[in-house]
CSV table of C-alpha atoms in Angstrom, one decimal:
chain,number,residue,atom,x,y,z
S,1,UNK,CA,2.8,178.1,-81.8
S,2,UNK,CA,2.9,179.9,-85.2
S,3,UNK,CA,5.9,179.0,-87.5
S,4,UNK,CA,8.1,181.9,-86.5
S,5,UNK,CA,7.5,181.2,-82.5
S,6,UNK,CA,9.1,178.4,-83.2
S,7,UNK,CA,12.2,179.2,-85.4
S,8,UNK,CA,12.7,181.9,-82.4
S,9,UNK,CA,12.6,178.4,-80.1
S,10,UNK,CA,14.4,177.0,-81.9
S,11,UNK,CA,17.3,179.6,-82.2
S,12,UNK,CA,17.0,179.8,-78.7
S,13,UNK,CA,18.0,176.5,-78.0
S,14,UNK,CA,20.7,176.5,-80.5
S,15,UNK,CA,22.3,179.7,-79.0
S,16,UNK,CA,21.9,177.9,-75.2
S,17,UNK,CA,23.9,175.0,-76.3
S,18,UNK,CA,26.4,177.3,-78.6
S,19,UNK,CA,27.1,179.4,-75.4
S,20,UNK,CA,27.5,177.0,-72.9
S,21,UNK,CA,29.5,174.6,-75.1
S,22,UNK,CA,32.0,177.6,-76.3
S,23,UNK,CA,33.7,180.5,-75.3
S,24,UNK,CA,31.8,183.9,-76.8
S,25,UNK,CA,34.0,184.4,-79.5
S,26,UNK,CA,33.7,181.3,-80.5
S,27,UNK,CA,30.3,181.1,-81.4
S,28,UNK,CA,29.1,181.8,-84.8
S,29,UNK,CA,25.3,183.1,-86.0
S,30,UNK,CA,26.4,180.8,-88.5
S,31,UNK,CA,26.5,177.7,-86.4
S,32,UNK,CA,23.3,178.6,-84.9
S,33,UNK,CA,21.6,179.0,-87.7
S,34,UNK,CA,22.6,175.4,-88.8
S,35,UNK,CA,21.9,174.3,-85.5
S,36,UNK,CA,18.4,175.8,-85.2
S,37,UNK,CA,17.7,174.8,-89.4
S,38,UNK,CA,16.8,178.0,-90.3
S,39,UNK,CA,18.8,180.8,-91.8
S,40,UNK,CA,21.2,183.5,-90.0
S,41,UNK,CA,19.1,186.1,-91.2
S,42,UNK,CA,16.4,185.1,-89.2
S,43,UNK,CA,18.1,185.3,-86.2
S,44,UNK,CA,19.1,188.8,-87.4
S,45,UNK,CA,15.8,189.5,-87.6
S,46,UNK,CA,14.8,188.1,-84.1
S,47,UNK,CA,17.5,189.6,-81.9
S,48,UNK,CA,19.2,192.0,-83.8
S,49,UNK,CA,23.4,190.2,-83.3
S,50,UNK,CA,25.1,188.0,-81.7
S,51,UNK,CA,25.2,190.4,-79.2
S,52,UNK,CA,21.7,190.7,-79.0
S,53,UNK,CA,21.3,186.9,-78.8
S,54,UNK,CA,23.4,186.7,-75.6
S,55,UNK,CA,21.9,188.8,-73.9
S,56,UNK,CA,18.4,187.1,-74.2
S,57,UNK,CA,19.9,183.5,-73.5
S,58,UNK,CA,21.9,185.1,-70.7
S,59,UNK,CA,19.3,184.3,-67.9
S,60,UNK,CA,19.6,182.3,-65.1
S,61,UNK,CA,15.8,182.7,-63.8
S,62,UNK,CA,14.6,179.5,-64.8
S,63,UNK,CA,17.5,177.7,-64.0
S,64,UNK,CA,17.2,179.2,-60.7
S,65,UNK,CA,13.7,178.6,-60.8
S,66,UNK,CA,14.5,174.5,-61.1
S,67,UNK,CA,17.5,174.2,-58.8
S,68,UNK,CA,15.6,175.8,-56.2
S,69,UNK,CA,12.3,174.6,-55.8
S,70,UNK,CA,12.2,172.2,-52.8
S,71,UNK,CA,13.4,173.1,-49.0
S,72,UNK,CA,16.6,173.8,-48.2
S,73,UNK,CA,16.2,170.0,-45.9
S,74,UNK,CA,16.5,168.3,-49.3
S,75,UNK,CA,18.0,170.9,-51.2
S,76,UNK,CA,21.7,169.0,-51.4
S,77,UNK,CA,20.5,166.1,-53.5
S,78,UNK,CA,17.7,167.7,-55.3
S,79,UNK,CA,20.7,170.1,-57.2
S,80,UNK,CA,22.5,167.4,-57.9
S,81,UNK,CA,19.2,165.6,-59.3
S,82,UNK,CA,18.3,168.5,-61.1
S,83,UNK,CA,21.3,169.6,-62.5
S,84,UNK,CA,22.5,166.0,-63.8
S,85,UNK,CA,18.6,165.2,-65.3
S,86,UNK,CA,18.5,168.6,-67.0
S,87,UNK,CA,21.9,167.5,-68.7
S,88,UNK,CA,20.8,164.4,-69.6
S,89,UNK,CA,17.5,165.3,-71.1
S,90,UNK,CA,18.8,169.0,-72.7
S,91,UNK,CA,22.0,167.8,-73.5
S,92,UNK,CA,23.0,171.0,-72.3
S,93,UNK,CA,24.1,172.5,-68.8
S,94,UNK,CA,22.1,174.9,-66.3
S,95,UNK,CA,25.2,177.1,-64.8
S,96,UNK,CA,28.1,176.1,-66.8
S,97,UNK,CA,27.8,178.5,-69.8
S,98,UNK,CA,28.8,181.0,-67.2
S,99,UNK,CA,32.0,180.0,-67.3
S,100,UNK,CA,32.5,180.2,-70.4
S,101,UNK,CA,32.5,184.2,-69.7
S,102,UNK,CA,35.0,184.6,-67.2
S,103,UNK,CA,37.4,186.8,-68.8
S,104,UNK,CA,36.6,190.1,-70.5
S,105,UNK,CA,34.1,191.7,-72.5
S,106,UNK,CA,31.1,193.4,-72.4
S,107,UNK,CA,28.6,191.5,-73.1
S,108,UNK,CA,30.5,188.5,-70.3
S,109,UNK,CA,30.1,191.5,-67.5
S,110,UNK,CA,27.0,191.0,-68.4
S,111,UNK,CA,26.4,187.6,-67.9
S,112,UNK,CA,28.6,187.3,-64.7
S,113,UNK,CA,26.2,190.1,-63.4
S,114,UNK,CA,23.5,188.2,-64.0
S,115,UNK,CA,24.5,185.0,-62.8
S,116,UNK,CA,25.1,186.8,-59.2
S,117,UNK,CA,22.1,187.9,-59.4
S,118,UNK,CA,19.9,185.7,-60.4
S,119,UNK,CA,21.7,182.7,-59.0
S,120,UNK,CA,24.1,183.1,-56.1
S,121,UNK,CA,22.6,186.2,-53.8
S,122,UNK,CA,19.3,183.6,-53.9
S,123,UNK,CA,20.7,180.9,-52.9
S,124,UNK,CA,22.6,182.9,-50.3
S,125,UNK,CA,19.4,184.4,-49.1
S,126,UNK,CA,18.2,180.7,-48.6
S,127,UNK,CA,21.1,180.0,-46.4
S,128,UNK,CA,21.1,180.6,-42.1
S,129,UNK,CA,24.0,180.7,-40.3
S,130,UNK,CA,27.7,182.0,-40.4
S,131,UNK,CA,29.5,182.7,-43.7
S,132,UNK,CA,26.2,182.2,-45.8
S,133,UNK,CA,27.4,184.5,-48.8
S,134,UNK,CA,31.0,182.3,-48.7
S,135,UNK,CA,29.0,178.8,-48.4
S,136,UNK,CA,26.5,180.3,-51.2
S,137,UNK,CA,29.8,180.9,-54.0
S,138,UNK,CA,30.8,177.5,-52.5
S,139,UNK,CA,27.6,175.5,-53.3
S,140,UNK,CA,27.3,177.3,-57.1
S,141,UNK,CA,31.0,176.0,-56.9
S,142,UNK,CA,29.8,172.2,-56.7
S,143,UNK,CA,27.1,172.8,-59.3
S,144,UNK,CA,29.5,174.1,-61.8
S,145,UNK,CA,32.4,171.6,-61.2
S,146,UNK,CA,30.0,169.0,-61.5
S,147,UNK,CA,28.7,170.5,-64.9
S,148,UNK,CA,32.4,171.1,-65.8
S,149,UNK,CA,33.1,167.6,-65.3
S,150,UNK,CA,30.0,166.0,-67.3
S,151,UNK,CA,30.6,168.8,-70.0
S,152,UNK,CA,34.3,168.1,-70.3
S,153,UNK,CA,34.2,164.5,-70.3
S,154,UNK,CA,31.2,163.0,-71.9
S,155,UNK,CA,31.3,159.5,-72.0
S,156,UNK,CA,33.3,159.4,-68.1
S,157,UNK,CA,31.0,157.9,-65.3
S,158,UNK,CA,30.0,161.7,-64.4
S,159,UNK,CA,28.1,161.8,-67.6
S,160,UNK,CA,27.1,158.4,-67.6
S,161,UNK,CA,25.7,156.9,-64.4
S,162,UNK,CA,22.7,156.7,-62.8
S,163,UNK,CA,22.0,160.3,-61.0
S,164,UNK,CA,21.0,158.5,-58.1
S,165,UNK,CA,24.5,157.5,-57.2
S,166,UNK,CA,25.9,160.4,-58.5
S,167,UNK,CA,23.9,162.8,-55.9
S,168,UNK,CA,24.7,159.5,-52.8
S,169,UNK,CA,28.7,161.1,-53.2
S,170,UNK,CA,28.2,164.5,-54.3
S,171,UNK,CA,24.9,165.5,-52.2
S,172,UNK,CA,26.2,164.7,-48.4
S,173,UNK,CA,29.1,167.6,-48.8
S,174,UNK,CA,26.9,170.3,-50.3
S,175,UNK,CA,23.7,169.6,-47.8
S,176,UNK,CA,26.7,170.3,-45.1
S,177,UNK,CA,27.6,173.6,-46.6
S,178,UNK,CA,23.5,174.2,-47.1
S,179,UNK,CA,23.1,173.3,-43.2
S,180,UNK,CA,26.0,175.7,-42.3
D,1,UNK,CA,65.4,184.5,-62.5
D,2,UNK,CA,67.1,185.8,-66.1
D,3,UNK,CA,64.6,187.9,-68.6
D,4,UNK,CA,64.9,185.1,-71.0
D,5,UNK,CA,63.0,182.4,-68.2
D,6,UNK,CA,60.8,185.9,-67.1
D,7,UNK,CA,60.0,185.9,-71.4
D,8,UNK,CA,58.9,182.3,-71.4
D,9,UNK,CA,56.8,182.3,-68.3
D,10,UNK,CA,54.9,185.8,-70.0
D,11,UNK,CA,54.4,183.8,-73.1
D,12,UNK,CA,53.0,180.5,-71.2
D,13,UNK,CA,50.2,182.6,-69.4
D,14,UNK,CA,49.6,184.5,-72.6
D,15,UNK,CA,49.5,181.1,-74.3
D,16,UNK,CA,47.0,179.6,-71.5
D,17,UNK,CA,44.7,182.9,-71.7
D,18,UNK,CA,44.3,182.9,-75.4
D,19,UNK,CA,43.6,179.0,-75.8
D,20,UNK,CA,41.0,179.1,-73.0
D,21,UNK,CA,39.2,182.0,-74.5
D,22,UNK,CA,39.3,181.1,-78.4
D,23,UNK,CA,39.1,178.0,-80.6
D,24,UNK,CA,42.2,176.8,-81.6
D,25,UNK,CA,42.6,178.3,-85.2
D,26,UNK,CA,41.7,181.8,-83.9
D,27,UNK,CA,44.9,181.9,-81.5
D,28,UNK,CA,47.8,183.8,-83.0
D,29,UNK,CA,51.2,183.7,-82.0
D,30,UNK,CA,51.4,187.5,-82.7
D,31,UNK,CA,48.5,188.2,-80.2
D,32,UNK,CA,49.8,185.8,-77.6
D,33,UNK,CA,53.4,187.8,-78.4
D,34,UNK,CA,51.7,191.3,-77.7
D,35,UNK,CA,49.9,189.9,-74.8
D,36,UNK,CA,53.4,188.3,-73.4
D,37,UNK,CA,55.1,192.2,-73.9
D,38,UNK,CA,58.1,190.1,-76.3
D,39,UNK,CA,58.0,189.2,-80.0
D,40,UNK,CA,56.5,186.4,-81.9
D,41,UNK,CA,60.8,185.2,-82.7
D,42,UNK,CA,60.9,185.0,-79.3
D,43,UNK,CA,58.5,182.6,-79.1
D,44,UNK,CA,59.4,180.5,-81.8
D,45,UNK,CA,62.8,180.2,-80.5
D,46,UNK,CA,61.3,178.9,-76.8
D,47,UNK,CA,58.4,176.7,-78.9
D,48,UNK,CA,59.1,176.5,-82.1
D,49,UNK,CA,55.2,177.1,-83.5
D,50,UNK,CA,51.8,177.4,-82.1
D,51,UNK,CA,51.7,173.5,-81.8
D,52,UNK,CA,54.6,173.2,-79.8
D,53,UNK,CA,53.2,176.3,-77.5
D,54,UNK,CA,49.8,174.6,-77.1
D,55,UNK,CA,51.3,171.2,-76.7
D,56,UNK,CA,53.6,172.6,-73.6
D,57,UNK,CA,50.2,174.5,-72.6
D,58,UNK,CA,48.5,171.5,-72.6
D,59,UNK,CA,50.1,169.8,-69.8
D,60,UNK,CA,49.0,169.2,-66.7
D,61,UNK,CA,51.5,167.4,-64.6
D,62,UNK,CA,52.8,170.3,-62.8
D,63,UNK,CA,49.5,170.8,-61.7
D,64,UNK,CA,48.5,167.4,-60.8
D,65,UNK,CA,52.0,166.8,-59.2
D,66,UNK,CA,51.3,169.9,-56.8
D,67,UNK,CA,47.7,169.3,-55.9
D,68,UNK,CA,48.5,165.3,-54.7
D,69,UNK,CA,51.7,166.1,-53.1
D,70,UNK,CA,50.5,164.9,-49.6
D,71,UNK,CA,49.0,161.3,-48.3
D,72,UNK,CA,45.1,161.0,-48.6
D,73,UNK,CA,44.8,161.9,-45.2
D,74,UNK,CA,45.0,165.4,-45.6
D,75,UNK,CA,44.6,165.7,-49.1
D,76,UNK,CA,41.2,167.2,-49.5
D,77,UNK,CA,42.1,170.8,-47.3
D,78,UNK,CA,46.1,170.3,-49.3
D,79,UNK,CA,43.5,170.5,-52.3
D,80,UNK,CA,41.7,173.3,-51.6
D,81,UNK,CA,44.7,175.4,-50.2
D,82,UNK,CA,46.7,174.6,-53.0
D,83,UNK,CA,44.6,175.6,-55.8
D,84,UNK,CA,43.5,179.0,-54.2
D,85,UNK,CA,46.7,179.9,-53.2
D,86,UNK,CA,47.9,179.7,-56.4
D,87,UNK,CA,45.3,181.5,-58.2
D,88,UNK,CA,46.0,184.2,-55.8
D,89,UNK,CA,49.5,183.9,-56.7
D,90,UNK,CA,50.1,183.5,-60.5
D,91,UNK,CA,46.3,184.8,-61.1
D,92,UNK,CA,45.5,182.0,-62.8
D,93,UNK,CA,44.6,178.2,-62.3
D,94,UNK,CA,45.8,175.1,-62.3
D,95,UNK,CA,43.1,173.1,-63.9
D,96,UNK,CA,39.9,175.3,-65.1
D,97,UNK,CA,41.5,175.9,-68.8
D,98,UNK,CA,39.9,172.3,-69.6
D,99,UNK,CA,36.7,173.7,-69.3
D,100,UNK,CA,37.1,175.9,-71.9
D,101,UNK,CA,38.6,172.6,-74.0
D,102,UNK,CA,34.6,171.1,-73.6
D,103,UNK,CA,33.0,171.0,-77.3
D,104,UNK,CA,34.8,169.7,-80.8
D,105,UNK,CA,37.8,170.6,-82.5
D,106,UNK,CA,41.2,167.6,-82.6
D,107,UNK,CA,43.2,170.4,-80.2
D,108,UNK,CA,40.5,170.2,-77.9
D,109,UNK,CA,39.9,166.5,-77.5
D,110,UNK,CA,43.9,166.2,-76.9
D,111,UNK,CA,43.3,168.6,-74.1
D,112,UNK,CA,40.3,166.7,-72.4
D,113,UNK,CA,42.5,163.3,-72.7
D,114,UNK,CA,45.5,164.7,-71.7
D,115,UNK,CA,43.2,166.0,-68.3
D,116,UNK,CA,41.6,162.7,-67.5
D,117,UNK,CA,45.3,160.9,-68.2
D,118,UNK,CA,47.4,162.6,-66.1
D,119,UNK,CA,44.5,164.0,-63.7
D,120,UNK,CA,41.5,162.4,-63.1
D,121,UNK,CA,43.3,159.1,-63.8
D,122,UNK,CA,45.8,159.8,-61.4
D,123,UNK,CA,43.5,161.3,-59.0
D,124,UNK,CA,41.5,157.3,-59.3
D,125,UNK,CA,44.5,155.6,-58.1
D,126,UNK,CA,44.6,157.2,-55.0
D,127,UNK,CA,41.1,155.7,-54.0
D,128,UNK,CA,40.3,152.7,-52.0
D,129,UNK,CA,36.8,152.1,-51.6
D,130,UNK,CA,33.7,151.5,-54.2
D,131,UNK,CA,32.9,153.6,-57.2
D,132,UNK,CA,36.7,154.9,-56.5
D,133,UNK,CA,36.6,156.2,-60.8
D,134,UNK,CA,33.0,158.2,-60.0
D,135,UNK,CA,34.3,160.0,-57.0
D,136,UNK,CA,37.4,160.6,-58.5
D,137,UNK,CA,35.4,162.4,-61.5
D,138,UNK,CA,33.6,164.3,-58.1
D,139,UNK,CA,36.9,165.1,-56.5
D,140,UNK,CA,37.6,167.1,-59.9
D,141,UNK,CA,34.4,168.7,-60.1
D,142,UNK,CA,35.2,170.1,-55.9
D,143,UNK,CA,38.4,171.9,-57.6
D,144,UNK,CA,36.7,172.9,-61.8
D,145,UNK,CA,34.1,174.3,-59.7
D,146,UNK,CA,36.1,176.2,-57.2
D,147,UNK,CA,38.5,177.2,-59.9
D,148,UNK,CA,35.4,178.3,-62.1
D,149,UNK,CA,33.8,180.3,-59.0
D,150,UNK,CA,37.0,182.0,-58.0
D,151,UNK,CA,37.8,182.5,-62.3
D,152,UNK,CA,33.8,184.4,-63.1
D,153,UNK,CA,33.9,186.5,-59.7
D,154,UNK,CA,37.2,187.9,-59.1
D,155,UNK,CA,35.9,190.2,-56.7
D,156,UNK,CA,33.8,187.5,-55.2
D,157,UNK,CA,34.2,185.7,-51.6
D,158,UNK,CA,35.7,183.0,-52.6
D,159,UNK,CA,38.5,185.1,-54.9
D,160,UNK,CA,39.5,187.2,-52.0
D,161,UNK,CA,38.7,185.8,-48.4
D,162,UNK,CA,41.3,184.0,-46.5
D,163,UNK,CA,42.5,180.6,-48.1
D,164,UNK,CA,41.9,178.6,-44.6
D,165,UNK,CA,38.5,180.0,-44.2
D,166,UNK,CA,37.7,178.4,-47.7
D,167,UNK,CA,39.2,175.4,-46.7
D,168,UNK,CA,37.1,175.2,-43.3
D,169,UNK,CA,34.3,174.9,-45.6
D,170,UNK,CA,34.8,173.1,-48.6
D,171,UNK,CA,37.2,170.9,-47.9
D,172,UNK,CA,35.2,168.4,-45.7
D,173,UNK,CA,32.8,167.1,-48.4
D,174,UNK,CA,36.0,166.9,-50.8
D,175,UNK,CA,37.7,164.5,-47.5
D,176,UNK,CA,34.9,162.6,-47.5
D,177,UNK,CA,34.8,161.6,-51.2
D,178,UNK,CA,37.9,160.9,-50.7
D,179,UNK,CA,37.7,158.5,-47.5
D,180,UNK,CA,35.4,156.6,-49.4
């Protein structure tokens, strides 16, 4: 990795955490500059604005990618595993930045667009049985409550517990909604 | 109702829009006045100053007092019903705004204690069983995340199907945290 790969890492990381900690107007180049330890004309450089930073950070793929990569048998707990470890490790959330664009505005179309794509119609196409777009919304609904809840609070139990015993409360009700 | 309490109820959901979408010391009473369709006097006279407006904003009692209004028994569809229905009917809802409250700033951490006092606290009483504080933190992830699903997709499922269909689904895993 050359030295400007990884300011543009680095910056990449910043802006994930700057987005899903804030709303979009709240988020400076600034910030993520001092975040990232390198200047805001570099990220100039690299994407152009703030707009321009968005829009690269605003993909779900890999999130997708992650929450999605066992069979739909174990699929319940493995979210909740995934989603809470990620946290944990990152220090920063999956899904939740997409909340963060409800509301209006371009560039939150945008990432609202996206997040169908890229994260509900899969998981819908992954689910059998009646009502599988409604269950779908309703299983992205766990995973961003339960990101809500360890973003809002971060020292509560949530945050702070072993995933284990999170995913023994929280897994049981979305498998059912997975199942159909 | 009189135009003076139709005046304070535009300001409130003015007041709730702009705090969930910018920091704190962004929010101005004179947007939050041409948002509300009434003058900035007019709210100084129903708040006196932005403090006292986010201060009343800040306040979720109403909310909590609505969403635990029945016995436990049938509290997880009451839950569900309750906070669809009302997004349906004010368009806007009754907890999701701490979300936006997640990151740093004084205003913000007020927000976040005020939602675990007079919410998640509340919501922990109401528990028998073990681990009654995590699943109460799981309880309010089941409604963030519906909120938050409902609040990006407005022309999604679960913004516009039937509130008892929703219910059928979602609340069983929300009955079950909260059987214990």
């Amino acid at each position: 990795m050359t030295a400007s790969d990884s300011g543009r890492g680095a910056i990449l990381r910043a802006a994930r955490k700057a987005f899903a900690r804030q709303p979009y107007a709240a988020v400076t180049l600034r910030d993520i500059a001092a975040e990232a330890g390198v200047s805001a004309s570099l990220i100039v450089k690299h994407f152009g604005s703030k707009e321009g930073l968005f829009d690269t950070v605003a993909d779900f793929t890999g999130a997708a990618d992650a929450l999605l990569a066992v069979p739909n048998a174990g699929l319940g707990r493995h979210l909740v595993l995934t989603l809470v470890r990620y946290r944990r490790e990152q220090g920063s959330d999956l899904l939740v930045r997409v909340v963060f664009a409800a509301g209006s505005g371009d560039e939150r179309a945008l990432l609202r667009e996206r997040f169908r794509e890229q994260v509900t119609d899969r998981v819908a196409t992954r689910l059998a049985g009646p009502d599988a777009g409604l269950r779908a919304e309703l299983v992205i609904a766990h995973l961003l409550g339960l990101g809500a809840v360890m973003a809002v609070d971060r020292e509560g139990l949530a945050a702070t517990v072993d995933p284990e015993r999170i995913a023994d409360h929280y897994a049981p009700g979305l498998q059912a909604l997975i199942d159909g």
